[in-house]
Coordinates of N, CA, C and O in Angstrom, one line a residue:
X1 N 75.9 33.4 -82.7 CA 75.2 34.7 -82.4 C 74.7 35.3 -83.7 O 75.4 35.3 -84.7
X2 N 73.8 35.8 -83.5 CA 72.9 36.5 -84.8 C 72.7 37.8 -84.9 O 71.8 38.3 -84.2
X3 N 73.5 38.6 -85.9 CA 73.1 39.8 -85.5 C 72.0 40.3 -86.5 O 71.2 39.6 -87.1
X4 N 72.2 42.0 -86.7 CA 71.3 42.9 -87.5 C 71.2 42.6 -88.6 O 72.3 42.5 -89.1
X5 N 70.2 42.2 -89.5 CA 70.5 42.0 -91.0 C 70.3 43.6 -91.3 O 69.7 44.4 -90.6
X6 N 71.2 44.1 -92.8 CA 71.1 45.0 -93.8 C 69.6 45.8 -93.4 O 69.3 46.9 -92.9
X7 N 68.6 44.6 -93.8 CA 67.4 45.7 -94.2 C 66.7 45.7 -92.8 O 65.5 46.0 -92.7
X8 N 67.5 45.5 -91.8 CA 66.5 45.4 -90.3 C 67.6 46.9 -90.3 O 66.8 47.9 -90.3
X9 N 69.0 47.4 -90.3 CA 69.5 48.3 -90.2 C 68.8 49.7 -91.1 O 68.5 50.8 -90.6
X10 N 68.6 49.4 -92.2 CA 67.8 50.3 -93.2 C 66.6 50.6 -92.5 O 66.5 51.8 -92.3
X11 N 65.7 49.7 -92.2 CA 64.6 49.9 -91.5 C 64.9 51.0 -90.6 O 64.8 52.2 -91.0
X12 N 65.3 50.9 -89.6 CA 65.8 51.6 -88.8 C 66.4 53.2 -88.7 O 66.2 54.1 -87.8
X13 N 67.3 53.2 -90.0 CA 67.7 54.2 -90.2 C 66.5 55.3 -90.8 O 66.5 56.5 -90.5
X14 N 65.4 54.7 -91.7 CA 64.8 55.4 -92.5 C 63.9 55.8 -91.4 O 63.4 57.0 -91.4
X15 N 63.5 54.7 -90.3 CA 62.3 55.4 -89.3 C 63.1 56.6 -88.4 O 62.5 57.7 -88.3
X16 N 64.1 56.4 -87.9 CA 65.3 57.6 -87.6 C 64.8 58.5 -88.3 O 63.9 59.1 -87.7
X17 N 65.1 58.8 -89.5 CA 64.8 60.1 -90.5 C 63.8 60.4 -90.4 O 63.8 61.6 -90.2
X18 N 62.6 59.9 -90.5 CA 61.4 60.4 -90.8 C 61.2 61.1 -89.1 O 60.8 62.3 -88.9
X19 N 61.5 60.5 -88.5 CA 61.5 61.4 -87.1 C 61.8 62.6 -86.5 O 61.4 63.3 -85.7
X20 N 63.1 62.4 -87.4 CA 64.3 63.8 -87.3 C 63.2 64.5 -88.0 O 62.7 65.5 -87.6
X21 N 62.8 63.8 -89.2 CA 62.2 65.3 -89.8 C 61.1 65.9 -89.7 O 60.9 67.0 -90.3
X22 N 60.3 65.2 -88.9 CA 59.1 65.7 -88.3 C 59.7 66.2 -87.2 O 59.3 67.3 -87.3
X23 N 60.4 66.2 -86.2 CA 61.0 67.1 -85.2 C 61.3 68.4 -85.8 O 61.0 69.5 -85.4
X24 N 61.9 68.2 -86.7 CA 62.4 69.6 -87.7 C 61.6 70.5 -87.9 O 61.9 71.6 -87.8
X25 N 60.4 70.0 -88.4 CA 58.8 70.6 -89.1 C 58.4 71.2 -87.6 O 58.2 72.4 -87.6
X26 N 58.3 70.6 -86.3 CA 57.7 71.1 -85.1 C 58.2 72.3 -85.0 O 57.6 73.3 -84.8
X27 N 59.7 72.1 -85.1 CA 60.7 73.2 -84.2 C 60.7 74.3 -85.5 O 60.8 75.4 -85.0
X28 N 60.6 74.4 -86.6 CA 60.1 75.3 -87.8 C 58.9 75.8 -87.4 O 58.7 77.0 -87.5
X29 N 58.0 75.0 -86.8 CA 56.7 75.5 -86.6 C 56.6 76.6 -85.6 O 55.9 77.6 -85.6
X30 N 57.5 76.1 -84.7 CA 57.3 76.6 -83.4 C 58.5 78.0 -83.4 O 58.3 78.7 -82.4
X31 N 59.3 78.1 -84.1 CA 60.2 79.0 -84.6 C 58.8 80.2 -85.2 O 58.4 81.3 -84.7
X32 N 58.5 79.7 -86.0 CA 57.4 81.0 -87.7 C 56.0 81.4 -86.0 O 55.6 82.6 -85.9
X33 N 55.7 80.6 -85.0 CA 54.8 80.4 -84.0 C 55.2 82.0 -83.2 O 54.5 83.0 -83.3
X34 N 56.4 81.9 -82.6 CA 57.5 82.5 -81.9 C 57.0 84.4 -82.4 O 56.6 85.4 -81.8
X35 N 57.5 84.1 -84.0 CA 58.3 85.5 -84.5 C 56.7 86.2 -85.1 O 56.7 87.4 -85.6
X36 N 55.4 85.4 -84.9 CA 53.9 85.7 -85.3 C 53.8 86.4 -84.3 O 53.9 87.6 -84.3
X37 N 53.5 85.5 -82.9 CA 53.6 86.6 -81.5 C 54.0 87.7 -81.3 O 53.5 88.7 -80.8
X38 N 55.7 87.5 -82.0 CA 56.7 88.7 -81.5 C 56.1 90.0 -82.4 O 56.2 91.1 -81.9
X39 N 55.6 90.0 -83.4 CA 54.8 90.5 -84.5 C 53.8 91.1 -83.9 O 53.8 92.3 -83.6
X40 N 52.8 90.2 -83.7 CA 51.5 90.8 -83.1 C 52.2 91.8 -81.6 O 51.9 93.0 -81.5
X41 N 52.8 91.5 -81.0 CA 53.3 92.0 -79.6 C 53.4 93.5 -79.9 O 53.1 94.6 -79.3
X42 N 54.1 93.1 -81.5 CA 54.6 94.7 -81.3 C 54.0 95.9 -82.1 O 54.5 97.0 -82.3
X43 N 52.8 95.4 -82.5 CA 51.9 96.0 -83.4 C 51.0 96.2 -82.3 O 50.2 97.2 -82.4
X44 N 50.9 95.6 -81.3 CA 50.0 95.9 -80.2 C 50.9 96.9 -78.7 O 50.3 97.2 -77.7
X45 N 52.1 97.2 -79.1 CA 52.9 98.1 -78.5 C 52.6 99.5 -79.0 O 52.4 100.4 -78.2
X46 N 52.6 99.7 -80.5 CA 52.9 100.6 -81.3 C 51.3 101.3 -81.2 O 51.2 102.5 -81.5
X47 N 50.3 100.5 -80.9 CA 49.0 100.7 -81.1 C 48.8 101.9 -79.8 O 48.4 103.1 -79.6
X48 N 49.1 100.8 -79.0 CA 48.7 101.7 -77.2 C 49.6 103.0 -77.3 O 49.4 103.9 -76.5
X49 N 50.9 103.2 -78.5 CA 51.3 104.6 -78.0 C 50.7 105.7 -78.7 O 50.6 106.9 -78.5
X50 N 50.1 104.8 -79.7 CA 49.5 106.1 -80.8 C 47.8 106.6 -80.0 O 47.1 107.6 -80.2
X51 N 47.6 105.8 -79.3 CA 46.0 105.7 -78.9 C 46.4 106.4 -77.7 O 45.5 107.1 -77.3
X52 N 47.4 106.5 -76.9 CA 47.6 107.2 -75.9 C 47.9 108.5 -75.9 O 47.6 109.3 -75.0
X53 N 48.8 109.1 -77.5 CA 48.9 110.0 -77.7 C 48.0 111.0 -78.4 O 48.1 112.2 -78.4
X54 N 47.0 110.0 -79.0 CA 46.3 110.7 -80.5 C 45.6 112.3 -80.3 O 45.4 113.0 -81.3
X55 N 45.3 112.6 -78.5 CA 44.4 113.5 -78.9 C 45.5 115.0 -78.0 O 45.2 116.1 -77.9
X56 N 46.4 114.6 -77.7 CA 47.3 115.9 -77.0 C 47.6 116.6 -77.7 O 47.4 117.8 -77.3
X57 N 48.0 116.4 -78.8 CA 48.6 117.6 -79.7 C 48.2 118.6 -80.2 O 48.4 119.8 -80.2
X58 N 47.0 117.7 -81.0 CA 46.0 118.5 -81.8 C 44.7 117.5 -81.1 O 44.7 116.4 -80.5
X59 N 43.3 118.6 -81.4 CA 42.4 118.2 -80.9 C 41.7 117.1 -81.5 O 41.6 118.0 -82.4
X60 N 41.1 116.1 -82.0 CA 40.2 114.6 -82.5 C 39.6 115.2 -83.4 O 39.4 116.4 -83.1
X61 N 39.3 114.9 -84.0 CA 38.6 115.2 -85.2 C 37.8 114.1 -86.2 O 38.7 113.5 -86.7
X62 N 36.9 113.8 -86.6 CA 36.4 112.9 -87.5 C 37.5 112.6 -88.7 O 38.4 113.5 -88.8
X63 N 37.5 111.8 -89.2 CA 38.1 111.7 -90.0 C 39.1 110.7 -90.5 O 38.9 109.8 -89.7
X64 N 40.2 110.4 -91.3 CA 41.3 109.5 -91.8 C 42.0 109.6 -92.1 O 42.0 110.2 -93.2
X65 N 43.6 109.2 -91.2 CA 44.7 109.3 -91.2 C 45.5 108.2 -91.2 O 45.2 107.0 -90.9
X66 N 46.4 108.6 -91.6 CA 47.7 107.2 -91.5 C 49.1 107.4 -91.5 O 49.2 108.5 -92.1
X67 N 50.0 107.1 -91.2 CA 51.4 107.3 -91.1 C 51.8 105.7 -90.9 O 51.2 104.6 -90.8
X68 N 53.4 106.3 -90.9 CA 54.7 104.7 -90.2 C 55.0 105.2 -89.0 O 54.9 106.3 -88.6
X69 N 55.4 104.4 -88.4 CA 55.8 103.8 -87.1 C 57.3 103.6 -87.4 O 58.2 104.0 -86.7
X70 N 57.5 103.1 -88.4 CA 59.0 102.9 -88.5 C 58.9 102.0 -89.9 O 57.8 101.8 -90.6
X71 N 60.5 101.6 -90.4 CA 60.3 100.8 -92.1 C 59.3 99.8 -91.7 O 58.7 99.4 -92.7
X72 N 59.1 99.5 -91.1 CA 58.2 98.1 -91.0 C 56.7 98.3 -90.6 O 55.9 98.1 -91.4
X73 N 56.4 98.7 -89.6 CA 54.8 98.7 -89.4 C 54.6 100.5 -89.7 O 55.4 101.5 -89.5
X74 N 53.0 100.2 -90.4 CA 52.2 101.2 -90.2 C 51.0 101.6 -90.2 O 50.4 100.9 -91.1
X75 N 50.3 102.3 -89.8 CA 48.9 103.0 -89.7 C 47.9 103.1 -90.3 O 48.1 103.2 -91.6
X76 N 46.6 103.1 -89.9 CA 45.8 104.1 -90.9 C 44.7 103.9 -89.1 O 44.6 103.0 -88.3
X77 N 44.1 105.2 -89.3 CA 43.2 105.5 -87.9 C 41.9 106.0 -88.6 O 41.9 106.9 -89.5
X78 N 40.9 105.5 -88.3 CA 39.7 106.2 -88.1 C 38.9 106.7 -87.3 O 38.9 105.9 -86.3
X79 N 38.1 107.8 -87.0 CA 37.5 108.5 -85.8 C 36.3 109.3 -86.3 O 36.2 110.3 -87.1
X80 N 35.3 108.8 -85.7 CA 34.2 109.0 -86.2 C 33.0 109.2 -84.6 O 33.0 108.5 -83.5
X81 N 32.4 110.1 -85.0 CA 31.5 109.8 -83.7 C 30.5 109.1 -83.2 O 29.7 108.8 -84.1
X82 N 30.4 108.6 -82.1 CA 29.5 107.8 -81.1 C 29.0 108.3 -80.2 O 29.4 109.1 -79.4
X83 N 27.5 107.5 -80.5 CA 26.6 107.6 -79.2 C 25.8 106.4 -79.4 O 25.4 105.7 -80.3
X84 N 25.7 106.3 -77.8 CA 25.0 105.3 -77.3 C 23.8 105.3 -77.2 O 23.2 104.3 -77.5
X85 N 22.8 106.7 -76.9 CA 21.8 107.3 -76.9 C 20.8 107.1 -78.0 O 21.2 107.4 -79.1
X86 N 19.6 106.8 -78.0 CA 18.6 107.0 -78.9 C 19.1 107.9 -80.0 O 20.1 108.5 -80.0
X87 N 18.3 107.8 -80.8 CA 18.2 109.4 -81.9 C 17.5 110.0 -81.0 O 16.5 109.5 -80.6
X88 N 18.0 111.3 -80.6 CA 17.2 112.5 -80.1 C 17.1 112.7 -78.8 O 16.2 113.4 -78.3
X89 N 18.1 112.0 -78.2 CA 18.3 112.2 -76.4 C 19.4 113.4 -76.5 O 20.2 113.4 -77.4
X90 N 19.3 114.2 -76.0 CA 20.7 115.3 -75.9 C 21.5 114.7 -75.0 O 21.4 114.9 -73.7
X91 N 22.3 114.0 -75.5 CA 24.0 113.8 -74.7 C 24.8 114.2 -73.6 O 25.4 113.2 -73.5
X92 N 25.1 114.8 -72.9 CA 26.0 116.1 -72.6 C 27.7 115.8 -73.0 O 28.5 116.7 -73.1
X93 N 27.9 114.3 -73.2 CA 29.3 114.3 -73.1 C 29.6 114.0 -75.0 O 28.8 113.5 -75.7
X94 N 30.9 114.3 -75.4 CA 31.0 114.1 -77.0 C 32.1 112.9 -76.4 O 32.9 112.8 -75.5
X95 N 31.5 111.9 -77.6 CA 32.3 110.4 -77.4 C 32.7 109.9 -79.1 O 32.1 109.9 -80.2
X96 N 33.9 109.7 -78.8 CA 34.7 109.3 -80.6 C 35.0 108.2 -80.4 O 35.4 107.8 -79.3
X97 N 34.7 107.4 -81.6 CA 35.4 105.8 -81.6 C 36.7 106.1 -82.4 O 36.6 107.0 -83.1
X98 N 37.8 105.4 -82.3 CA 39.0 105.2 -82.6 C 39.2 104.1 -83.2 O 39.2 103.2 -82.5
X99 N 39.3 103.9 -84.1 CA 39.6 102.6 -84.8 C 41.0 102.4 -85.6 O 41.4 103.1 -86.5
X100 N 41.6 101.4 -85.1 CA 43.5 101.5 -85.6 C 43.5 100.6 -86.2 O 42.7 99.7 -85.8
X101 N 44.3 100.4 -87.4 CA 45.0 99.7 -88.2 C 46.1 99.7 -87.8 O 46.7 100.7 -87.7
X102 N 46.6 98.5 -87.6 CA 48.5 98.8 -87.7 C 48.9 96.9 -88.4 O 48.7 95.7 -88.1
X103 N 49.7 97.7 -89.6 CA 50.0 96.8 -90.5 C 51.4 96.9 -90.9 O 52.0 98.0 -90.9
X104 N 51.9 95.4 -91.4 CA 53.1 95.2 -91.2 C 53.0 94.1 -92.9 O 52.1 93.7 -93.6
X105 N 54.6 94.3 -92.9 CA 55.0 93.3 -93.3 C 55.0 93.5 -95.4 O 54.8 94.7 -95.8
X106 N 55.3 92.5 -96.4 CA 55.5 93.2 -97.3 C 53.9 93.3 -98.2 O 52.9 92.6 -97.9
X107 N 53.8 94.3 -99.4 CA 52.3 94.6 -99.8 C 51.6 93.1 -100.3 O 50.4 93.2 -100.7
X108 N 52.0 92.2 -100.2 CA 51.7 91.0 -101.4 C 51.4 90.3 -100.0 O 50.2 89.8 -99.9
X109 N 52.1 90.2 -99.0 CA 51.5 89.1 -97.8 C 51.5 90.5 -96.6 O 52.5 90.9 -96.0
X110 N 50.6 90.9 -96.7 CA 50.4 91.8 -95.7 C 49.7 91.6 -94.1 O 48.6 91.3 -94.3
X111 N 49.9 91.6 -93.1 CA 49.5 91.3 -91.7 C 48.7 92.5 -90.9 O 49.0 93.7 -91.0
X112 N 48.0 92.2 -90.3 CA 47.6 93.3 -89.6 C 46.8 93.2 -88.3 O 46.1 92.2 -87.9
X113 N 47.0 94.3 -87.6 CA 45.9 93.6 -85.9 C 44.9 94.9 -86.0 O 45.6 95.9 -86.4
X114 N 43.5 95.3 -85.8 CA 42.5 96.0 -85.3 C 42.5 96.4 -83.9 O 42.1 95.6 -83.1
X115 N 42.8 97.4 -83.5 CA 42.3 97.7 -82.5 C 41.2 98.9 -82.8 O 41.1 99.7 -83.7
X116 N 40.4 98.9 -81.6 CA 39.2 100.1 -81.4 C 39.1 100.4 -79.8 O 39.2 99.5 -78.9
X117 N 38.9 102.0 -79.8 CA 38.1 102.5 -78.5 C 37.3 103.1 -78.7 O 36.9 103.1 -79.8
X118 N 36.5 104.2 -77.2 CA 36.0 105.1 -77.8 C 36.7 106.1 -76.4 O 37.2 105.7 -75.3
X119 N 36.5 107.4 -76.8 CA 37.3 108.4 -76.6 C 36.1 109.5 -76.1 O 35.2 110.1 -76.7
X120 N 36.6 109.3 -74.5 CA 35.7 110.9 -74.1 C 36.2 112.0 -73.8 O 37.1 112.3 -73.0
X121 N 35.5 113.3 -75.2 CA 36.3 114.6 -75.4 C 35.8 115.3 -74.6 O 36.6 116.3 -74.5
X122 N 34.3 115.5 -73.5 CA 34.5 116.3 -72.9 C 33.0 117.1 -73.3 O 32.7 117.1 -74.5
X123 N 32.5 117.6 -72.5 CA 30.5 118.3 -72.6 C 30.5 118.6 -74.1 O 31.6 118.9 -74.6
X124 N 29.6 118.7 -74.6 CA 28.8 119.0 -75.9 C 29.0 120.5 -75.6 O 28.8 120.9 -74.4
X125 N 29.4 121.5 -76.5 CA 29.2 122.9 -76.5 C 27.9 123.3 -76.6 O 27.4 122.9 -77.6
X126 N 27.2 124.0 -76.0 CA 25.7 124.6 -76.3 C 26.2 125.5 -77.1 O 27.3 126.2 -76.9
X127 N 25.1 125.5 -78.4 CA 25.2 126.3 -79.3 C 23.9 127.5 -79.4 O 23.9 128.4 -80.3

């Protein structure tokens, strides 16, 4: 009876490894895959509450702001006005675009998601 030679077992073992270690590299992948989502998820959480809140407190205003959210993600908002209208149609409604930043992560590898809307304030005041 004839068994395994040495370098049929080597063989073997070394194609073993190479396999383990590309399984390793997937499930690494799929791990960094995972906590990217979990990332984006929650920059896209933090977004909808600021955009839900933005205009209750105080009234919209043109302009650029920013804050944190917490040690880890934070802000910068712009709001600027929109119209859809020709130059020189009179409007009746005032419409702001919203544009969010919400950024994470440390200053050297920094991440970030865009969101935008636009925001209706409500008839044009006759002046």
């Amino acid at each position: 009876m004839r068994g395994f030679s040495l370098l049929e077992v080597i063989a073997a073992t070394l194609l073993l490894a190479i396999a383990f270690a590309a399984l390793l590299k997937v499930a690494g992948g799929s791990i960094q895959l995972t906590r990217n989502a979990d990332d984006h998820s929650q920059a896209a959480l933090w977004a909808r509450s600021l955009l839900d809140t933005v205009d209750i407190t105080t009234p919209l205003q043109p302009g650029h702001t920013e804050g944190r959210f917490d040690a880890n993600y934070r802000w910068r908002l712009a709001v600027t006005p929109w119209s859809a209208a020709p130059a020189g149609q009179n409007v009746p409604m005032r419409v702001m675009k919203l544009d969010l930043d919400v950024i994470w992560g440390p200053r050297l590898h920094e991440r970030s998601a865009h969101f935008s809307t636009l925001r209706v304030l409500g008839p044009v005041k006759a002046s």
